[in-house]
Amino acid sequence: MTAKVIWALAQKELRDALHNRWFLLYTLAFIGLALALSYMSLAGAGIAGFAGFGRTAASLINLVLLIIPLMALTIGAQSLAHEQEQGTLAYLLAQPVTRVEVFAGKYLGLALSLLASLGLGFGIAGVVLALANGAGSPAAYVSLVGRTFLLSLTMLSVGFLVSAFTKRAGVAIGIGLFLWLAFVFLGDLGLMGTAITLRLPVEQLLWLSLLNPLQVFKMAAILDINATLDLLGPAGIYAMQEYGAQLRGLFLMLTVAWIVAPALAAYVRFHIRGDL
Amino acid sequence: MMELGARCVVKRQMSKHASLVAKMLLLLIVAALTLPLHVAASGQVTSQAVAATTQCGHVSLQAMIDDATPGDTVVVPAGTWQAPLHIDKPLTLEGQAWPVIQGDGSGDVIRISAPDVTVRGLVVRGSGISLDREDAAIRSSGANTVIENNRIEDALFGVYLEQAPDSIVRGNTIHGMELPISRRGDGLKIFYSPRTLIENNVMRDTRDALLWYSPYSIVRGNDFATGRYGLHMMQSDHHLIESNIFRNNSVGVYVMYGTGFELRRNLLADNRGPSGYGVGLKEASDVLLEGNRIVNNRAGVYSDSSPLQPETAVTYHNNLFAYNEIGLEMLPNTQRNRFQDNIFLDNGEQVNVYGGGDLTHNAWAVDGRGNYWSDYAGFDANADAIGDLPYTSKSLFDNLAGSHPELRLFHLSPASDALDLAAKAFPIFAPQPRMSDPAPLMQPPALPDTPGLTPPPTAINLAAAAAMVMLALSILAAGTRRRRRQRHTLSAQAA
């Protein structure tokens, strides 16, 4: 396993991403929506006479929660399945490269293309915000971008896992879309219903919701911007009082676990599958 | 008592009935008793006052105060002076170049028990830490006390006025002790001291600035931060609170049980925590909030049973509610509140009814003019700057969160938006509106200035955003630029 080969394969992925219509569509949609949201939130920036990043950040978090998992899941789900369906994976593996190198190269390439897409979306929106004095502290904005990137990696890993278990790209994307629905809507709605009917105590509600990497991202982003989780009501206040300064570490740990575990499982499956 | 070689100056005002000769004699006797003779020669006589310069090493500050006659100005030179001090006659105690009055860590540092005492230009530190005795840096029980331009540090209670009416607390800096909030004292406690003026003070790390049974007091131009309640008024009526900054407290201004409050042009920002409010109103009647900026608090204004007195109102005029988690949090028993020309800008939730219910017994527009709501989605066909459709606050998720507060955990989740969307699409779920502004403004009204506004760091923000775009472009460039070399690498591997 050499870095050179992995980088070469990653570059190939980056190039493919630029030719991938899904990827271009998502990127353009993300840039467009981020710009539109920033522009709309600027309506009030002048009146407050104040560095405020409240609602802009909130709508950006909302946008990220919707579109980034969709983007990363579908791209991840296509990754191995698509190449296998096309037969290019067999061709690639016939080269003197190991399966680790192929897997790592693909992951790195797709991760970088996601980072590029995020950089463009947040960057262009950020220029608009900064010019109109609508942005708050630069640290909050940069950390929001960083956390979004980590979120996209968790979803990319889950996408790879789906891809490793399916042979056809269509099926993989279908499963990816269902998972997106589950992560974004069904999980939270189910948890809300459960909380109301079973009268879950706040600490259980908090921990159940932390199983969802999207919720982890949301709480971490709010913590970065507001420095507290007051916004999230009793559960947020409980989290602040119970874990306080350890929350950031906890969020990071959960996120890394969601990045590493599915990616490892996907690699193991990819390795032992053997077939092409 | 500390001994000092510094020069102490006592300026004596001529009392109206004392003769000049008697004054001179007294002075000479005092000088002769304590000091070498040559100093007496430097005594200066003017038509108005007799001033004596004395070399007063070996004399404590308390002894100088005891020696002074009522109406004197005791000038305290630089240095460290041991306390406690007790001032029991009308005097002016004036520091030159910040002398330090050092308490011994128990009880009060300076205690004033006479009217017409002025304490100015001192550094007062080292009170006791007993909450039972309420140990204070400066405690006064005399009318017309003036506490001016002092620096109070390391004190449990800062300035404590106890039955000291018509006093002035002005231009002081008060720093509390490094204690957990439950063991701190009040930076300012004004107790049974009506008509007190509290002006241009800076207060940090204490519990409250407390006004208790001290009607007609004025609080103006202060900066109170990092305490529990920035300003806390209890059972105290008729106050003007003007041009202050209340920041990073648990509650900016808490008004409890009283009548007649005017809050004008204050900045209430970043007041957070479990009960973080910009302004809290509890059973307060006849309240006017005008031109305040209420920004980035957990709840901008929290209102419970206000106004309490019948025939009175709580009036909100021309305030800014921006970036709070909840703009306005009211208990359903809140009635007779009047809102006009306020700006509700991008609060997480503009108006919340605590515990569910509605707020329809309040006037959300006065004289056909309502408020500006940043999430208003109506139109203005007749171009009179007033929206043709009423602004209503109804959201299924917000209603749910009102009765099940733990569900706020899902705030900002797409799932909570989906719930609201479902409520719009299938009106069977549609919640009852909690309030309705019949005449919402299309454009935000102009606001008066408040202290403490800071512009955002535009240049750094711009640089950060530009760096992100550059990063993205360089990643894309890295992927496309080296096509030839990559092929080369692969074929080399193949070979």
mmCIF file with all atom_site columns, N, CA and C in Angstrom, chain A residues 31-43 45-46 52-53 56 60 119-136 141, chain B residues 456 458 461-466 468-469:
data_model
loop_
_atom_site.group_PDB
_atom_site.id
_atom_site.type_symbol
_atom_site.label_atom_id
_atom_site.label_alt_id
_atom_site.label_comp_id
_atom_site.label_asym_id
_atom_site.label_entity_id
_atom_site.label_seq_id
_atom_site.pdbx_PDB_ins_code
_atom_site.Cartn_x
_atom_site.Cartn_y
_atom_site.Cartn_z
_atom_site.occupancy
_atom_site.B_iso_or_equiv
_atom_site.pdbx_formal_charge
_atom_site.auth_seq_id
_atom_site.auth_comp_id
_atom_site.auth_asym_id
_atom_site.auth_atom_id
_atom_site.pdbx_PDB_model_num
ATOM 1   N N  . ILE A 1 31  ? -24.597 25.287 -3.653 1.00 0.00 ? 31  ILE A N  1
ATOM 2   C CA . ILE A 1 31  ? -24.129 26.671 -3.772 1.00 0.00 ? 31  ILE A CA 1
ATOM 3   C C  . ILE A 1 31  ? -25.323 27.612 -3.888 1.00 0.00 ? 31  ILE A C  1
ATOM 4   N N  . GLY A 1 32  ? -26.258 27.235 -4.742 1.00 0.00 ? 32  GLY A N  1
ATOM 5   C CA . GLY A 1 32  ? -27.418 28.099 -4.976 1.00 0.00 ? 32  GLY A CA 1
ATOM 6   C C  . GLY A 1 32  ? -28.227 28.318 -3.704 1.00 0.00 ? 32  GLY A C  1
ATOM 7   N N  . LEU A 1 33  ? -28.502 27.238 -2.978 1.00 0.00 ? 33  LEU A N  1
ATOM 8   C CA . LEU A 1 33  ? -29.321 27.362 -1.775 1.00 0.00 ? 33  LEU A CA 1
ATOM 9   C C  . LEU A 1 33  ? -28.584 28.126 -0.679 1.00 0.00 ? 33  LEU A C  1
ATOM 10  N N  . ALA A 1 34  ? -27.282 27.850 -0.538 1.00 0.00 ? 34  ALA A N  1
ATOM 11  C CA . ALA A 1 34  ? -26.511 28.567 0.489  1.00 0.00 ? 34  ALA A CA 1
ATOM 12  C C  . ALA A 1 34  ? -26.520 30.064 0.203  1.00 0.00 ? 34  ALA A C  1
ATOM 13  N N  . LEU A 1 35  ? -26.351 30.404 -1.080 1.00 0.00 ? 35  LEU A N  1
ATOM 14  C CA . LEU A 1 35  ? -26.376 31.820 -1.472 1.00 0.00 ? 35  LEU A CA 1
ATOM 15  C C  . LEU A 1 35  ? -27.741 32.430 -1.181 1.00 0.00 ? 35  LEU A C  1
ATOM 16  N N  . ALA A 1 36  ? -28.795 31.720 -1.591 1.00 0.00 ? 36  ALA A N  1
ATOM 17  C CA . ALA A 1 36  ? -30.136 32.259 -1.416 1.00 0.00 ? 36  ALA A CA 1
ATOM 18  C C  . ALA A 1 36  ? -30.447 32.468 0.066  1.00 0.00 ? 36  ALA A C  1
ATOM 19  N N  . LEU A 1 37  ? -30.080 31.484 0.881  1.00 0.00 ? 37  LEU A N  1
ATOM 20  C CA . LEU A 1 37  ? -30.340 31.607 2.318  1.00 0.00 ? 37  LEU A CA 1
ATOM 21  C C  . LEU A 1 37  ? -29.591 32.783 2.907  1.00 0.00 ? 37  LEU A C  1
ATOM 22  N N  . SER A 1 38  ? -28.299 32.906 2.537  1.00 0.00 ? 38  SER A N  1
ATOM 23  C CA . SER A 1 38  ? -27.502 34.009 3.066  1.00 0.00 ? 38  SER A CA 1
ATOM 24  C C  . SER A 1 38  ? -28.111 35.331 2.655  1.00 0.00 ? 38  SER A C  1
ATOM 25  N N  . TYR A 1 39  ? -28.523 35.414 1.385  1.00 0.00 ? 39  TYR A N  1
ATOM 26  C CA . TYR A 1 39  ? -29.062 36.678 0.884  1.00 0.00 ? 39  TYR A CA 1
ATOM 27  C C  . TYR A 1 39  ? -30.339 37.046 1.639  1.00 0.00 ? 39  TYR A C  1
ATOM 28  N N  . MET A 1 40  ? -31.195 36.030 1.858  1.00 0.00 ? 40  MET A N  1
ATOM 29  C CA . MET A 1 40  ? -32.450 36.316 2.554  1.00 0.00 ? 40  MET A CA 1
ATOM 30  C C  . MET A 1 40  ? -32.193 36.747 3.989  1.00 0.00 ? 40  MET A C  1
ATOM 31  N N  . SER A 1 41  ? -31.201 36.112 4.620  1.00 0.00 ? 41  SER A N  1
ATOM 32  C CA . SER A 1 41  ? -30.966 36.449 6.025  1.00 0.00 ? 41  SER A CA 1
ATOM 33  C C  . SER A 1 41  ? -30.342 37.833 6.165  1.00 0.00 ? 41  SER A C  1
ATOM 34  N N  . LEU A 1 42  ? -29.832 38.382 5.054  1.00 0.00 ? 42  LEU A N  1
ATOM 35  C CA . LEU A 1 42  ? -29.200 39.700 5.137  1.00 0.00 ? 42  LEU A CA 1
ATOM 36  C C  . LEU A 1 42  ? -30.218 40.810 5.307  1.00 0.00 ? 42  LEU A C  1
ATOM 37  N N  . ALA A 1 43  ? -31.488 40.512 5.009  1.00 0.00 ? 43  ALA A N  1
ATOM 38  C CA . ALA A 1 43  ? -32.518 41.552 5.092  1.00 0.00 ? 43  ALA A CA 1
ATOM 39  C C  . ALA A 1 43  ? -32.418 42.292 6.419  1.00 0.00 ? 43  ALA A C  1
ATOM 40  N N  . ALA A 1 45  ? -29.683 42.267 8.579  1.00 0.00 ? 45  ALA A N  1
ATOM 41  C CA . ALA A 1 45  ? -28.347 42.496 9.120  1.00 0.00 ? 45  ALA A CA 1
ATOM 42  C C  . ALA A 1 45  ? -28.107 43.971 9.425  1.00 0.00 ? 45  ALA A C  1
ATOM 43  N N  . GLY A 1 46  ? -28.627 44.854 8.563  1.00 0.00 ? 46  GLY A N  1
ATOM 44  C CA . GLY A 1 46  ? -28.390 46.285 8.746  1.00 0.00 ? 46  GLY A CA 1
ATOM 45  C C  . GLY A 1 46  ? -29.092 46.851 9.960  1.00 0.00 ? 46  GLY A C  1
ATOM 46  N N  . GLY A 1 52  ? -24.526 39.608 14.029 1.00 0.00 ? 52  GLY A N  1
ATOM 47  C CA . GLY A 1 52  ? -25.451 38.545 14.380 1.00 0.00 ? 52  GLY A CA 1
ATOM 48  C C  . GLY A 1 52  ? -25.374 37.439 13.345 1.00 0.00 ? 52  GLY A C  1
ATOM 49  N N  . PHE A 1 53  ? -25.347 36.228 13.812 1.00 0.00 ? 53  PHE A N  1
ATOM 50  C CA . PHE A 1 53  ? -25.215 35.115 12.885 1.00 0.00 ? 53  PHE A CA 1
ATOM 51  C C  . PHE A 1 53  ? -26.296 34.102 13.215 1.00 0.00 ? 53  PHE A C  1
ATOM 52  N N  . THR A 1 56  ? -29.133 33.066 10.111 1.00 0.00 ? 56  THR A N  1
ATOM 53  C CA . THR A 1 56  ? -28.355 32.600 8.960  1.00 0.00 ? 56  THR A CA 1
ATOM 54  C C  . THR A 1 56  ? -27.755 31.238 9.287  1.00 0.00 ? 56  THR A C  1
ATOM 55  N N  . LEU A 1 60  ? -28.523 27.689 7.614  1.00 0.00 ? 60  LEU A N  1
ATOM 56  C CA . LEU A 1 60  ? -27.435 26.923 6.998  1.00 0.00 ? 60  LEU A CA 1
ATOM 57  C C  . LEU A 1 60  ? -27.355 25.516 7.597  1.00 0.00 ? 60  LEU A C  1
ATOM 58  N N  . GLY A 1 119 ? -16.494 23.698 0.110  1.00 0.00 ? 119 GLY A N  1
ATOM 59  C CA . GLY A 1 119 ? -15.706 24.927 0.093  1.00 0.00 ? 119 GLY A CA 1
ATOM 60  C C  . GLY A 1 119 ? -16.320 25.961 -0.830 1.00 0.00 ? 119 GLY A C  1
ATOM 61  N N  . LEU A 1 120 ? -16.770 25.502 -2.010 1.00 0.00 ? 120 LEU A N  1
ATOM 62  C CA . LEU A 1 120 ? -17.389 26.429 -2.954 1.00 0.00 ? 120 LEU A CA 1
ATOM 63  C C  . LEU A 1 120 ? -18.689 26.999 -2.390 1.00 0.00 ? 120 LEU A C  1
ATOM 64  N N  . GLY A 1 121 ? -19.546 26.111 -1.882 1.00 0.00 ? 121 GLY A N  1
ATOM 65  C CA . GLY A 1 121 ? -20.845 26.564 -1.379 1.00 0.00 ? 121 GLY A CA 1
ATOM 66  C C  . GLY A 1 121 ? -20.706 27.530 -0.220 1.00 0.00 ? 121 GLY A C  1
ATOM 67  N N  . PHE A 1 122 ? -19.979 27.112 0.813  1.00 0.00 ? 122 PHE A N  1
ATOM 68  C CA . PHE A 1 122 ? -19.824 27.971 1.993  1.00 0.00 ? 122 PHE A CA 1
ATOM 69  C C  . PHE A 1 122 ? -18.982 29.198 1.667  1.00 0.00 ? 122 PHE A C  1
ATOM 70  N N  . GLY A 1 123 ? -17.974 29.025 0.827  1.00 0.00 ? 123 GLY A N  1
ATOM 71  C CA . GLY A 1 123 ? -17.087 30.135 0.505  1.00 0.00 ? 123 GLY A CA 1
ATOM 72  C C  . GLY A 1 123 ? -17.822 31.263 -0.200 1.00 0.00 ? 123 GLY A C  1
ATOM 73  N N  . ILE A 1 124 ? -18.579 30.914 -1.241 1.00 0.00 ? 124 ILE A N  1
ATOM 74  C CA . ILE A 1 124 ? -19.280 31.951 -2.009 1.00 0.00 ? 124 ILE A CA 1
ATOM 75  C C  . ILE A 1 124 ? -20.333 32.628 -1.131 1.00 0.00 ? 124 ILE A C  1
ATOM 76  N N  . ALA A 1 125 ? -21.083 31.801 -0.373 1.00 0.00 ? 125 ALA A N  1
ATOM 77  C CA . ALA A 1 125 ? -22.077 32.385 0.536  1.00 0.00 ? 125 ALA A CA 1
ATOM 78  C C  . ALA A 1 125 ? -21.389 33.267 1.578  1.00 0.00 ? 125 ALA A C  1
ATOM 79  N N  . GLY A 1 126 ? -20.226 32.818 2.040  1.00 0.00 ? 126 GLY A N  1
ATOM 80  C CA . GLY A 1 126 ? -19.496 33.573 3.058  1.00 0.00 ? 126 GLY A CA 1
ATOM 81  C C  . GLY A 1 126 ? -19.042 34.930 2.549  1.00 0.00 ? 126 GLY A C  1
ATOM 82  N N  . VAL A 1 127 ? -18.606 34.979 1.282  1.00 0.00 ? 127 VAL A N  1
ATOM 83  C CA . VAL A 1 127 ? -18.197 36.269 0.713  1.00 0.00 ? 127 VAL A CA 1
ATOM 84  C C  . VAL A 1 127 ? -19.378 37.227 0.709  1.00 0.00 ? 127 VAL A C  1
ATOM 85  N N  . VAL A 1 128 ? -20.543 36.728 0.301  1.00 0.00 ? 128 VAL A N  1
ATOM 86  C CA . VAL A 1 128 ? -21.735 37.576 0.263  1.00 0.00 ? 128 VAL A CA 1
ATOM 87  C C  . VAL A 1 128 ? -22.077 38.075 1.666  1.00 0.00 ? 128 VAL A C  1
ATOM 88  N N  . LEU A 1 129 ? -22.037 37.152 2.636  1.00 0.00 ? 129 LEU A N  1
ATOM 89  C CA . LEU A 1 129 ? -22.362 37.520 4.016  1.00 0.00 ? 129 LEU A CA 1
ATOM 90  C C  . LEU A 1 129 ? -21.395 38.556 4.562  1.00 0.00 ? 129 LEU A C  1
ATOM 91  N N  . ALA A 1 130 ? -20.100 38.315 4.322  1.00 0.00 ? 130 ALA A N  1
ATOM 92  C CA . ALA A 1 130 ? -19.085 39.211 4.888  1.00 0.00 ? 130 ALA A CA 1
ATOM 93  C C  . ALA A 1 130 ? -19.214 40.606 4.287  1.00 0.00 ? 130 ALA A C  1
ATOM 94  N N  . LEU A 1 131 ? -19.433 40.665 2.967  1.00 0.00 ? 131 LEU A N  1
ATOM 95  C CA . LEU A 1 131 ? -19.524 41.977 2.308  1.00 0.00 ? 131 LEU A CA 1
ATOM 96  C C  . LEU A 1 131 ? -20.687 42.793 2.852  1.00 0.00 ? 131 LEU A C  1
ATOM 97  N N  . ALA A 1 132 ? -21.767 42.110 3.240  1.00 0.00 ? 132 ALA A N  1
ATOM 98  C CA . ALA A 1 132 ? -22.944 42.838 3.724  1.00 0.00 ? 132 ALA A CA 1
ATOM 99  C C  . ALA A 1 132 ? -22.986 42.911 5.244  1.00 0.00 ? 132 ALA A C  1
ATOM 100 N N  . ASN A 1 133 ? -21.857 42.637 5.900  1.00 0.00 ? 133 ASN A N  1
ATOM 101 C CA . ASN A 1 133 ? -21.773 42.677 7.372  1.00 0.00 ? 133 ASN A CA 1
ATOM 102 C C  . ASN A 1 133 ? -22.788 41.763 8.034  1.00 0.00 ? 133 ASN A C  1
ATOM 103 N N  . GLY A 1 134 ? -23.111 40.669 7.356  1.00 0.00 ? 134 GLY A N  1
ATOM 104 C CA . GLY A 1 134 ? -24.119 39.781 7.926  1.00 0.00 ? 134 GLY A CA 1
ATOM 105 C C  . GLY A 1 134 ? -23.511 38.623 8.680  1.00 0.00 ? 134 GLY A C  1
ATOM 106 N N  . ALA A 1 135 ? -22.203 38.475 8.582  1.00 0.00 ? 135 ALA A N  1
ATOM 107 C CA . ALA A 1 135 ? -21.576 37.322 9.222  1.00 0.00 ? 135 ALA A CA 1
ATOM 108 C C  . ALA A 1 135 ? -21.244 37.634 10.671 1.00 0.00 ? 135 ALA A C  1
ATOM 109 N N  . GLY A 1 136 ? -21.168 36.615 11.466 1.00 0.00 ? 136 GLY A N  1
ATOM 110 C CA . GLY A 1 136 ? -20.775 36.791 12.860 1.00 0.00 ? 136 GLY A CA 1
ATOM 111 C C  . GLY A 1 136 ? -19.281 36.613 12.990 1.00 0.00 ? 136 GLY A C  1
ATOM 112 N N  . TYR A 1 141 ? -18.016 30.383 11.721 1.00 0.00 ? 141 TYR A N  1
ATOM 113 C CA . TYR A 1 141 ? -18.307 29.990 10.340 1.00 0.00 ? 141 TYR A CA 1
ATOM 114 C C  . TYR A 1 141 ? -17.366 28.875 9.899  1.00 0.00 ? 141 TYR A C  1
ATOM 115 N N  . PRO B 2 456 ? -19.300 43.735 12.948 1.00 0.00 ? 456 PRO B N  1
ATOM 116 C CA . PRO B 2 456 ? -18.612 42.449 12.763 1.00 0.00 ? 456 PRO B CA 1
ATOM 117 C C  . PRO B 2 456 ? -17.265 42.631 12.067 1.00 0.00 ? 456 PRO B C  1
ATOM 118 N N  . THR B 2 458 ? -15.419 42.396 9.346  1.00 0.00 ? 458 THR B N  1
ATOM 119 C CA . THR B 2 458 ? -15.694 42.135 7.931  1.00 0.00 ? 458 THR B CA 1
ATOM 120 C C  . THR B 2 458 ? -14.485 41.572 7.193  1.00 0.00 ? 458 THR B C  1
ATOM 121 N N  . ASN B 2 461 ? -13.738 37.939 8.042  1.00 0.00 ? 461 ASN B N  1
ATOM 122 C CA . ASN B 2 461 ? -14.777 37.081 7.486  1.00 0.00 ? 461 ASN B CA 1
ATOM 123 C C  . ASN B 2 461 ? -14.579 36.887 5.991  1.00 0.00 ? 461 ASN B C  1
ATOM 124 N N  . LEU B 2 462 ? -14.260 38.004 5.335  1.00 0.00 ? 462 LEU B N  1
ATOM 125 C CA . LEU B 2 462 ? -14.067 37.957 3.890  1.00 0.00 ? 462 LEU B CA 1
ATOM 126 C C  . LEU B 2 462 ? -12.883 37.059 3.550  1.00 0.00 ? 462 LEU B C  1
ATOM 127 N N  . ALA B 2 463 ? -11.802 37.208 4.310  1.00 0.00 ? 463 ALA B N  1
ATOM 128 C CA . ALA B 2 463 ? -10.603 36.392 4.068  1.00 0.00 ? 463 ALA B CA 1
ATOM 129 C C  . ALA B 2 463 ? -10.917 34.911 4.274  1.00 0.00 ? 463 ALA B C  1
ATOM 130 N N  . ALA B 2 464 ? -11.661 34.595 5.349  1.00 0.00 ? 464 ALA B N  1
ATOM 131 C CA . ALA B 2 464 ? -11.989 33.197 5.627  1.00 0.00 ? 464 ALA B CA 1
ATOM 132 C C  . ALA B 2 464 ? -12.813 32.607 4.485  1.00 0.00 ? 464 ALA B C  1
ATOM 133 N N  . ALA B 2 465 ? -13.797 33.375 4.023  1.00 0.00 ? 465 ALA B N  1
ATOM 134 C CA . ALA B 2 465 ? -14.659 32.877 2.944  1.00 0.00 ? 465 ALA B CA 1
ATOM 135 C C  . ALA B 2 465 ? -13.844 32.687 1.663  1.00 0.00 ? 465 ALA B C  1
ATOM 136 N N  . ALA B 2 466 ? -12.991 33.657 1.362  1.00 0.00 ? 466 ALA B N  1
ATOM 137 C CA . ALA B 2 466 ? -12.175 33.561 0.147  1.00 0.00 ? 466 ALA B CA 1
ATOM 138 C C  . ALA B 2 466 ? -11.241 32.356 0.231  1.00 0.00 ? 466 ALA B C  1
ATOM 139 N N  . MET B 2 468 ? -11.823 29.604 1.692  1.00 0.00 ? 468 MET B N  1
ATOM 140 C CA . MET B 2 468 ? -12.599 28.385 1.422  1.00 0.00 ? 468 MET B CA 1
ATOM 141 C C  . MET B 2 468 ? -12.753 28.157 -0.075 1.00 0.00 ? 468 MET B C  1
ATOM 142 N N  . VAL B 2 469 ? -13.043 29.219 -0.799 1.00 0.00 ? 469 VAL B N  1
ATOM 143 C CA . VAL B 2 469 ? -13.191 29.081 -2.251 1.00 0.00 ? 469 VAL B CA 1
ATOM 144 C C  . VAL B 2 469 ? -11.861 28.644 -2.861 1.00 0.00 ? 469 VAL B C  1
#
